[in-house]
Amino acid sequence: MLDLLWMVPALPLTGYLILALLGRRLSRSGVAAVGVGSVALSALLSVRVAFSFVSSFHQTPVYVQRLWTWLNAFDFRPSVALRLDALSLVFVLVVTIVGFLIHLYSTEFMAEDEGFRRFFAYLNLFIASMLILVLADNLLVLYLGWEGVGLCSYLLIGFWYKDPANGYAARKAFIITRVGDTALAVGIFVLYVGLGTLEIQGLVDQAAAKWLPGSSAAVAAAALLLGGAIGKSAQLPLQTWLPDAMAGPTPVSALIHAATMVTAGVYLMVRMHGIFELAPVIMIITAVIGALTLLMAGFSALSQVDIKRVLAYSTISQVGYMFLAVGVGAWSAAVFHFLTHACFKALLFLGAGVIILGLDHEHNIFKMGGLRKKVPFVFWTFLAGACSLAALPLVTAGFYSKDLILWAAWSSPGGSAWLWAAGVVGTFLTAAYTFRMVFITFFGPLKSPFQLKPGFRLKAPLLVLAFLSIVAGFLEMPESLGNLPVLSRFLGSVLPGLGGGNIGRQIWLQVFTSGVVLAGISIAYVLFRRRFDETQRFLGTPAPARIDRFFYAGWGMDTLYDRLFVRPVEWLARIDPDDFVDLIFKGIARLNAALHIILARTQTGRLNWYAMGMALGAVILLALAVWL
Amino acid sequence: MTSVDFGTGLTLAAILFVIGLAGVIARRNIIMILLSIEIMMNAAGLAVIVAGARWGQPDGQAVFLFILAVAAAEIAVGLALILRIHHRIKSLDSDDYTQMKG
């Protein structure tokens, strides 16, 4: 079965081609069948492949499928090859299964949209690109998938292109991630020049053999890879595109800007762990970036009024946790948090999507309210996702993955109490902003009429994801709770693990974090449920209002970039409409015009002249041939 | 059969070629121009034959037969064109055909 691996990305790609080329002839149900069917088949196939892979896991922990040679230039011969190992398998399963659920959801969510076919074509292309990204056996193929998902992200953020604001958001996302992508491209060049290969296994082996830990080449390569990851995963200082990316349809936010694409940066770093381990200073920077980002985004999420922007800042913050895990060397913890985050964040976005659809595209949480009684199904599934995001102890997946990261931040050689403290403060913020959203949206009086009976295709994905958001955590029981690290052991075949720490201390830290989570939820309950009016009045007074606005605007990063980059360029363009570079090009144009006039003179239209010209030319050429 | 000296043959071909070229450049009657082109072509043919004789190969004569065939076809097309031009412009003077002036 393993040799069918190539079909996993090929199926959605075929779906895209059918929809893009022949889609005009398909009815709406036909489009839905192709769009959902291709991803469903891909998901089934990946599950089947996973079974085969796991059953022969001990003989072949890494399966590489070479398809063809992409380029053949001297000794540069990258092949198009797929690599299945424990790490890529986890990503493939999440991408196809969560992707399938979101496709299914979209058939009902987008049912009325005129761009129905275009939507599914882009979505299929996205799934194909993402699968190419995670299955790539060398960095060139990975980069192909990397740019592919970037393109789909751009196309889908600006999906409703008739509103110029959406187009602006799409361009912003594209340009800012381009900064990171440039760093990644240069990083790939550095790796090739330094190590002479782009294959993942080759890179890890060569780096260990050729580069000393902390050598400047390793640090440069790791820093450039980190730059790429920061752009894609919306981390400090390139995080400003993600909140605006919420302009796209909600299933897109769930799939691309929460569950899969934004974690591609984490995947890249985990994949290249051999390079990062040779650059300890970059590891520290990664951890610090993760810690700062999770705090900043957590504070920003507390002040948002748009439900999707709350979730967007929450995504930035949770990906910050993954960066923290990568930075302290807890590779499998980062992958574990990716897995649980994909489940509960997709669930939260899809739940929010139902609410937004039912309230006629209202995003403002202060205009929602009282939806608990109106749509109990959405409320209970949303609550499951919210509990998982807030890391409610013991019963939710988010608790186990976040706890693993916090424990690694405390106990691993690269960790420190400061990183741990940042993570714990982040946990408090997460619980607070999550339940602020829950209390404002679902409790209190009903503020707007809700007219939607969610059908099966909206409900089923919510139910499955809610189930996963609760039980996915049991894949990895910490030492203090039964010690059954299934996922870490599985990933241990490709990723180095961390040594265990002091179990007694681990229990105390868990109890402490649990208390912090409960405190966050209680404070949210008091501020946004019991004393909602007083809180709003307090936030209306000048000093808190200013802080609130500061957080609301994402710590003023947009304004900063506007002042720092956009305005100077605009100013330069205004004061200097034609500089010497323009003169060069204008000069070329003038020269051509002058030559044209001169040469046109020779076109006398007289045969004798032409014959003489030819004879003269022949004589000159002969003379050159004889005497030179 | 006495063979012609190689240098003499090539010189003759060159002289014929230059005469033809001078005719193409200097004459204004297009029939005369066509005639001059024929002379140039025959000069080339002569050069080919002389070269063939020099190396003792029959290829030169074979190529000359080709040139004869091409020349016949060329004359046919050329005369037909001249006929059309004469119908249209009522002149055989090449200086009157300046419609292609740039």
Coordinates of C-alpha atoms in Angstrom, one line a residue, chain A residues 28-340:
Chain A
R28 CA -23.3 22.6 -7.9
S29 CA -23.7 19.1 -6.5
G30 CA -21.2 17.9 -9.1
V31 CA -18.7 20.5 -8.0
A32 CA -19.3 19.5 -4.4
A33 CA -18.9 15.8 -5.2
V34 CA -15.5 16.4 -7.0
G35 CA -14.3 18.9 -4.4
V36 CA -15.2 16.9 -1.3
G37 CA -14.8 13.5 -2.9
S38 CA -11.1 14.0 -4.0
V39 CA -10.2 15.1 -0.4
A40 CA -12.3 12.3 1.1
L41 CA -10.5 9.7 -1.1
S42 CA -7.2 11.3 -0.2
A43 CA -8.1 11.0 3.6
L44 CA -9.1 7.4 3.2
L45 CA -6.0 6.6 1.3
S46 CA -3.8 8.3 3.9
V47 CA -5.4 6.4 6.7
R48 CA -4.8 3.2 4.7
V49 CA -1.2 4.2 4.1
A50 CA -0.9 5.0 7.8
F51 CA -2.0 1.5 8.7
S52 CA 0.6 -0.1 6.3
F53 CA 3.3 2.2 7.5
V54 CA 2.6 1.5 11.2
S55 CA 2.4 -2.2 10.7
S56 CA 5.9 -2.3 9.0
F57 CA 7.1 0.5 11.2
H58 CA 10.0 -1.4 12.8
Q59 CA 11.5 -2.6 9.5
T60 CA 11.0 0.7 7.6
P61 CA 10.7 3.7 9.8
V62 CA 11.3 6.0 6.7
Y63 CA 9.7 5.3 3.4
V64 CA 10.9 7.4 0.4
Q65 CA 9.1 7.2 -2.9
R66 CA 11.1 8.6 -5.9
L67 CA 8.8 9.7 -8.7
W68 CA 11.1 11.4 -11.3
T69 CA 14.1 13.6 -11.6
W70 CA 13.0 17.2 -11.6
L71 CA 16.1 18.9 -12.9
N72 CA 19.3 17.5 -14.3
A73 CA 22.0 20.2 -14.3
F74 CA 25.6 19.0 -13.7
D75 CA 25.7 17.6 -10.2
F76 CA 22.4 19.3 -9.1
R77 CA 19.8 16.6 -9.6
P78 CA 16.9 17.1 -7.3
S79 CA 14.2 14.4 -7.7
V80 CA 10.5 14.8 -7.1
A81 CA 10.3 12.4 -4.2
L82 CA 7.9 11.9 -1.3
R83 CA 9.1 11.0 2.2
L84 CA 6.8 9.2 4.7
D85 CA 8.0 9.0 8.2
A86 CA 6.4 9.5 11.6
L87 CA 6.5 13.3 11.4
S88 CA 5.1 13.6 7.9
L89 CA 2.5 11.0 8.6
V90 CA 1.1 13.0 11.5
F91 CA 0.9 16.1 9.3
V92 CA -0.6 14.2 6.4
L93 CA -3.4 12.7 8.6
V94 CA -4.3 16.0 10.1
V95 CA -4.3 17.8 6.8
T96 CA -6.4 15.3 5.0
I97 CA -8.9 14.5 7.8
V98 CA -9.4 18.0 9.1
G99 CA -9.3 19.2 5.4
F100 CA -12.0 16.7 4.5
L101 CA -14.2 17.8 7.4
I102 CA -13.8 21.5 6.4
H103 CA -14.6 20.7 2.8
L104 CA -17.8 18.9 3.9
Y105 CA -18.7 21.9 6.0
S106 CA -18.0 24.3 3.2
T107 CA -20.6 22.6 0.9
E108 CA -23.3 23.9 3.2
F109 CA -21.5 27.1 4.3
M110 CA -20.8 28.3 0.8
A111 CA -24.0 26.8 -0.7
E112 CA -25.4 30.2 -1.7
D113 CA -22.1 31.7 -2.9
E114 CA -21.7 32.5 -6.6
G115 CA -18.0 31.5 -6.5
F116 CA -18.8 27.9 -5.4
R117 CA -16.7 26.2 -8.0
R118 CA -13.8 28.6 -7.7
F119 CA -13.9 28.1 -3.9
F120 CA -13.6 24.3 -4.1
A121 CA -11.0 24.5 -6.8
Y122 CA -8.7 26.7 -4.6
L123 CA -9.4 24.6 -1.6
N124 CA -8.4 21.4 -3.4
L125 CA -5.3 23.1 -4.7
F126 CA -4.5 24.1 -1.2
I127 CA -4.8 20.6 0.1
A128 CA -2.6 19.3 -2.7
S129 CA 0.1 22.0 -2.0
M130 CA 0.0 21.4 1.7
L131 CA 0.5 17.6 1.2
I132 CA 3.4 18.3 -1.2
L133 CA 4.9 20.5 1.5
V134 CA 4.7 17.9 4.3
L135 CA 5.6 14.9 2.1
A136 CA 8.5 16.5 0.3
D137 CA 11.8 14.6 0.5
N138 CA 13.9 17.6 -0.4
L139 CA 13.8 21.3 0.3
L140 CA 13.1 22.2 -3.4
V141 CA 9.8 20.2 -3.4
L142 CA 9.0 21.5 0.0
Y143 CA 9.5 25.0 -1.3
L144 CA 7.1 24.2 -4.2
G145 CA 4.4 23.2 -1.6
W146 CA 5.4 26.2 0.5
E147 CA 4.7 28.7 -2.2
G148 CA 1.7 26.8 -3.4
V149 CA 0.0 27.2 0.0
G150 CA 1.0 30.8 0.0
L151 CA -0.7 31.3 -3.3
C152 CA -3.9 29.6 -2.2
S153 CA -3.9 31.6 1.0
Y154 CA -3.7 34.8 -1.1
L155 CA -6.4 33.6 -3.5
L156 CA -8.7 32.6 -0.6
I157 CA -8.2 35.6 1.6
G158 CA -9.2 37.8 -1.4
F159 CA -12.0 35.3 -2.3
W160 CA -14.7 37.9 -2.1
Y161 CA -12.7 40.2 -4.3
K162 CA -15.4 42.7 -5.0
D163 CA -14.8 44.3 -1.6
P164 CA -11.4 46.2 -2.0
A165 CA -10.7 45.7 1.7
N166 CA -10.5 41.9 1.1
G167 CA -8.1 42.4 -1.8
Y168 CA -6.0 44.7 0.5
A169 CA -5.9 42.0 3.2
A170 CA -4.9 39.4 0.6
R171 CA -2.0 41.5 -0.7
K172 CA -0.9 42.3 2.8
A173 CA -0.7 38.6 3.7
F174 CA 1.1 37.8 0.4
I175 CA 3.7 40.6 0.7
I176 CA 4.5 40.1 4.4
T177 CA 4.8 36.3 4.1
R178 CA 7.0 37.0 1.0
V179 CA 9.6 38.6 3.4
G180 CA 9.8 35.3 5.2
D181 CA 9.8 33.3 2.0
T182 CA 12.8 35.2 0.7
A183 CA 14.7 34.3 3.9
L184 CA 13.7 30.7 3.3
A185 CA 14.9 30.7 -0.3
V186 CA 18.2 32.2 0.7
G187 CA 18.4 29.6 3.5
I188 CA 18.0 26.8 1.0
F189 CA 20.8 28.3 -1.2
V190 CA 23.0 28.5 1.9
L191 CA 22.3 24.9 2.8
Y192 CA 23.0 23.8 -0.8
V193 CA 26.2 25.7 -1.1
G194 CA 27.4 24.5 2.4
L195 CA 26.2 20.9 2.3
G196 CA 25.9 20.1 -1.4
T197 CA 22.5 18.4 -1.1
L198 CA 18.8 19.4 -0.6
E199 CA 17.6 16.0 0.6
I200 CA 16.3 16.0 4.1
Q201 CA 18.2 12.9 5.3
G202 CA 21.3 14.1 3.5
L203 CA 21.1 17.6 5.0
V204 CA 20.8 16.2 8.5
D205 CA 23.7 13.8 8.0
Q206 CA 25.9 16.2 6.2
A207 CA 25.3 19.0 8.7
A208 CA 26.2 16.8 11.6
A209 CA 29.4 15.8 9.7
K210 CA 30.5 19.1 8.2
W211 CA 29.4 21.8 10.6
L212 CA 30.5 22.3 14.2
P213 CA 27.8 23.2 16.7
G214 CA 27.6 27.0 16.8
S215 CA 29.6 27.5 13.6
S216 CA 28.6 30.6 11.6
A217 CA 27.3 28.6 8.6
A218 CA 25.0 26.6 10.8
V219 CA 23.8 29.7 12.6
A220 CA 23.2 31.5 9.3
A221 CA 21.3 28.6 7.8
A222 CA 19.1 28.1 10.9
A223 CA 18.5 31.9 11.1
L224 CA 17.2 32.0 7.5
L225 CA 15.0 29.0 8.0
L226 CA 13.7 30.6 11.2
G227 CA 12.9 33.7 9.1
G228 CA 10.9 31.7 6.7
A229 CA 9.0 30.0 9.5
I230 CA 8.3 33.3 11.2
G231 CA 6.7 34.7 8.0
K232 CA 4.5 31.6 7.4
S233 CA 3.6 31.1 11.0
A234 CA 2.8 34.7 11.7
Q235 CA 5.2 35.2 14.6
L236 CA 6.8 38.4 15.9
P237 CA 7.7 40.6 13.9
L238 CA 5.8 39.4 10.8
Q239 CA 2.5 38.5 12.6
T240 CA 0.4 41.4 11.3
W241 CA -1.0 39.7 8.3
L242 CA -2.9 37.0 10.1
P243 CA -5.6 39.0 11.8
D244 CA -6.4 40.7 8.5
A245 CA -6.4 37.3 6.7
M246 CA -9.8 36.8 8.4
A247 CA -11.3 38.6 5.5
G248 CA -11.6 35.3 3.8
P249 CA -14.5 32.9 4.2
T250 CA -14.6 31.2 7.6
P251 CA -13.8 27.7 6.4
V252 CA -10.7 29.1 4.9
S253 CA -9.7 30.7 8.2
A254 CA -10.3 27.3 9.8
L255 CA -8.3 25.3 7.3
I256 CA -5.5 27.6 6.2
H257 CA -5.1 30.2 8.9
A258 CA -5.6 28.0 11.9
A259 CA -5.2 24.3 11.4
T260 CA -2.6 23.7 8.7
M261 CA -0.8 26.4 6.7
V262 CA 0.3 28.6 9.6
T263 CA 1.9 25.6 11.2
A264 CA 4.0 25.0 8.2
G265 CA 6.7 27.1 9.8
V266 CA 6.7 24.8 12.8
Y267 CA 6.9 21.8 10.5
L268 CA 9.9 23.3 8.6
M269 CA 11.8 23.8 11.9
V270 CA 10.9 20.4 13.2
R271 CA 11.9 18.8 9.9
M272 CA 15.2 20.7 10.0
H273 CA 15.9 20.0 13.6
G274 CA 19.4 18.7 12.8
I275 CA 20.3 22.2 11.6
F276 CA 18.7 24.0 14.5
E277 CA 20.5 21.8 17.0
L278 CA 23.8 23.0 15.6
A279 CA 22.8 26.6 16.2
P280 CA 22.0 26.9 19.9
V281 CA 21.7 30.7 19.7
I282 CA 19.0 30.5 17.1
M283 CA 17.1 28.0 19.3
I284 CA 17.2 30.5 22.2
I285 CA 15.9 33.2 19.8
T286 CA 13.1 30.9 18.6
A287 CA 12.0 30.3 22.1
V288 CA 12.1 34.0 23.0
I289 CA 10.1 34.9 19.8
G290 CA 7.6 32.2 20.7
A291 CA 7.2 33.4 24.3
L292 CA 6.9 37.1 23.3
T293 CA 4.5 36.3 20.5
L294 CA 2.2 34.2 22.7
L295 CA 2.1 37.0 25.3
M296 CA 1.5 39.8 22.8
A297 CA -1.1 38.0 20.8
G298 CA -2.8 36.8 24.1
F299 CA -3.2 40.4 25.2
S300 CA -4.5 41.5 21.8
A301 CA -7.0 38.7 21.8
L302 CA -8.5 40.0 25.0
S303 CA -9.5 43.3 23.3
Q304 CA -10.9 42.1 20.0
V305 CA -14.6 42.5 19.2
D306 CA -14.6 40.5 16.0
I307 CA -15.0 36.8 16.9
K308 CA -12.7 35.8 14.0
R309 CA -10.0 38.2 15.1
V310 CA -10.2 36.8 18.6
L311 CA -9.5 33.4 17.1
A312 CA -6.8 34.8 14.8
Y313 CA -4.8 36.3 17.7
S314 CA -5.4 33.1 19.6
T315 CA -3.9 31.2 16.7
I316 CA -0.8 33.4 16.7
S317 CA -0.5 32.9 20.4
Q318 CA -0.9 29.1 20.1
V319 CA 1.7 28.9 17.3
G320 CA 3.9 30.9 19.7
Y321 CA 3.6 27.9 22.1
M322 CA 4.8 25.7 19.3
F323 CA 7.8 28.0 18.6
L324 CA 8.5 27.9 22.3
A325 CA 8.6 24.1 22.2
V326 CA 10.9 24.1 19.2
G327 CA 13.1 26.6 20.9
V328 CA 13.7 24.5 23.9
G329 CA 14.2 21.4 21.8
A330 CA 10.9 19.7 22.6
W331 CA 10.2 18.8 18.9
S332 CA 7.5 16.2 19.6
A333 CA 5.7 18.5 22.0
A334 CA 5.5 21.1 19.1
V335 CA 4.0 18.4 16.8
F336 CA 1.6 17.3 19.6
H337 CA 0.4 20.9 20.1
F338 CA 0.0 21.3 16.3
L339 CA -2.2 18.2 16.3
T340 CA -4.5 19.2 19.1

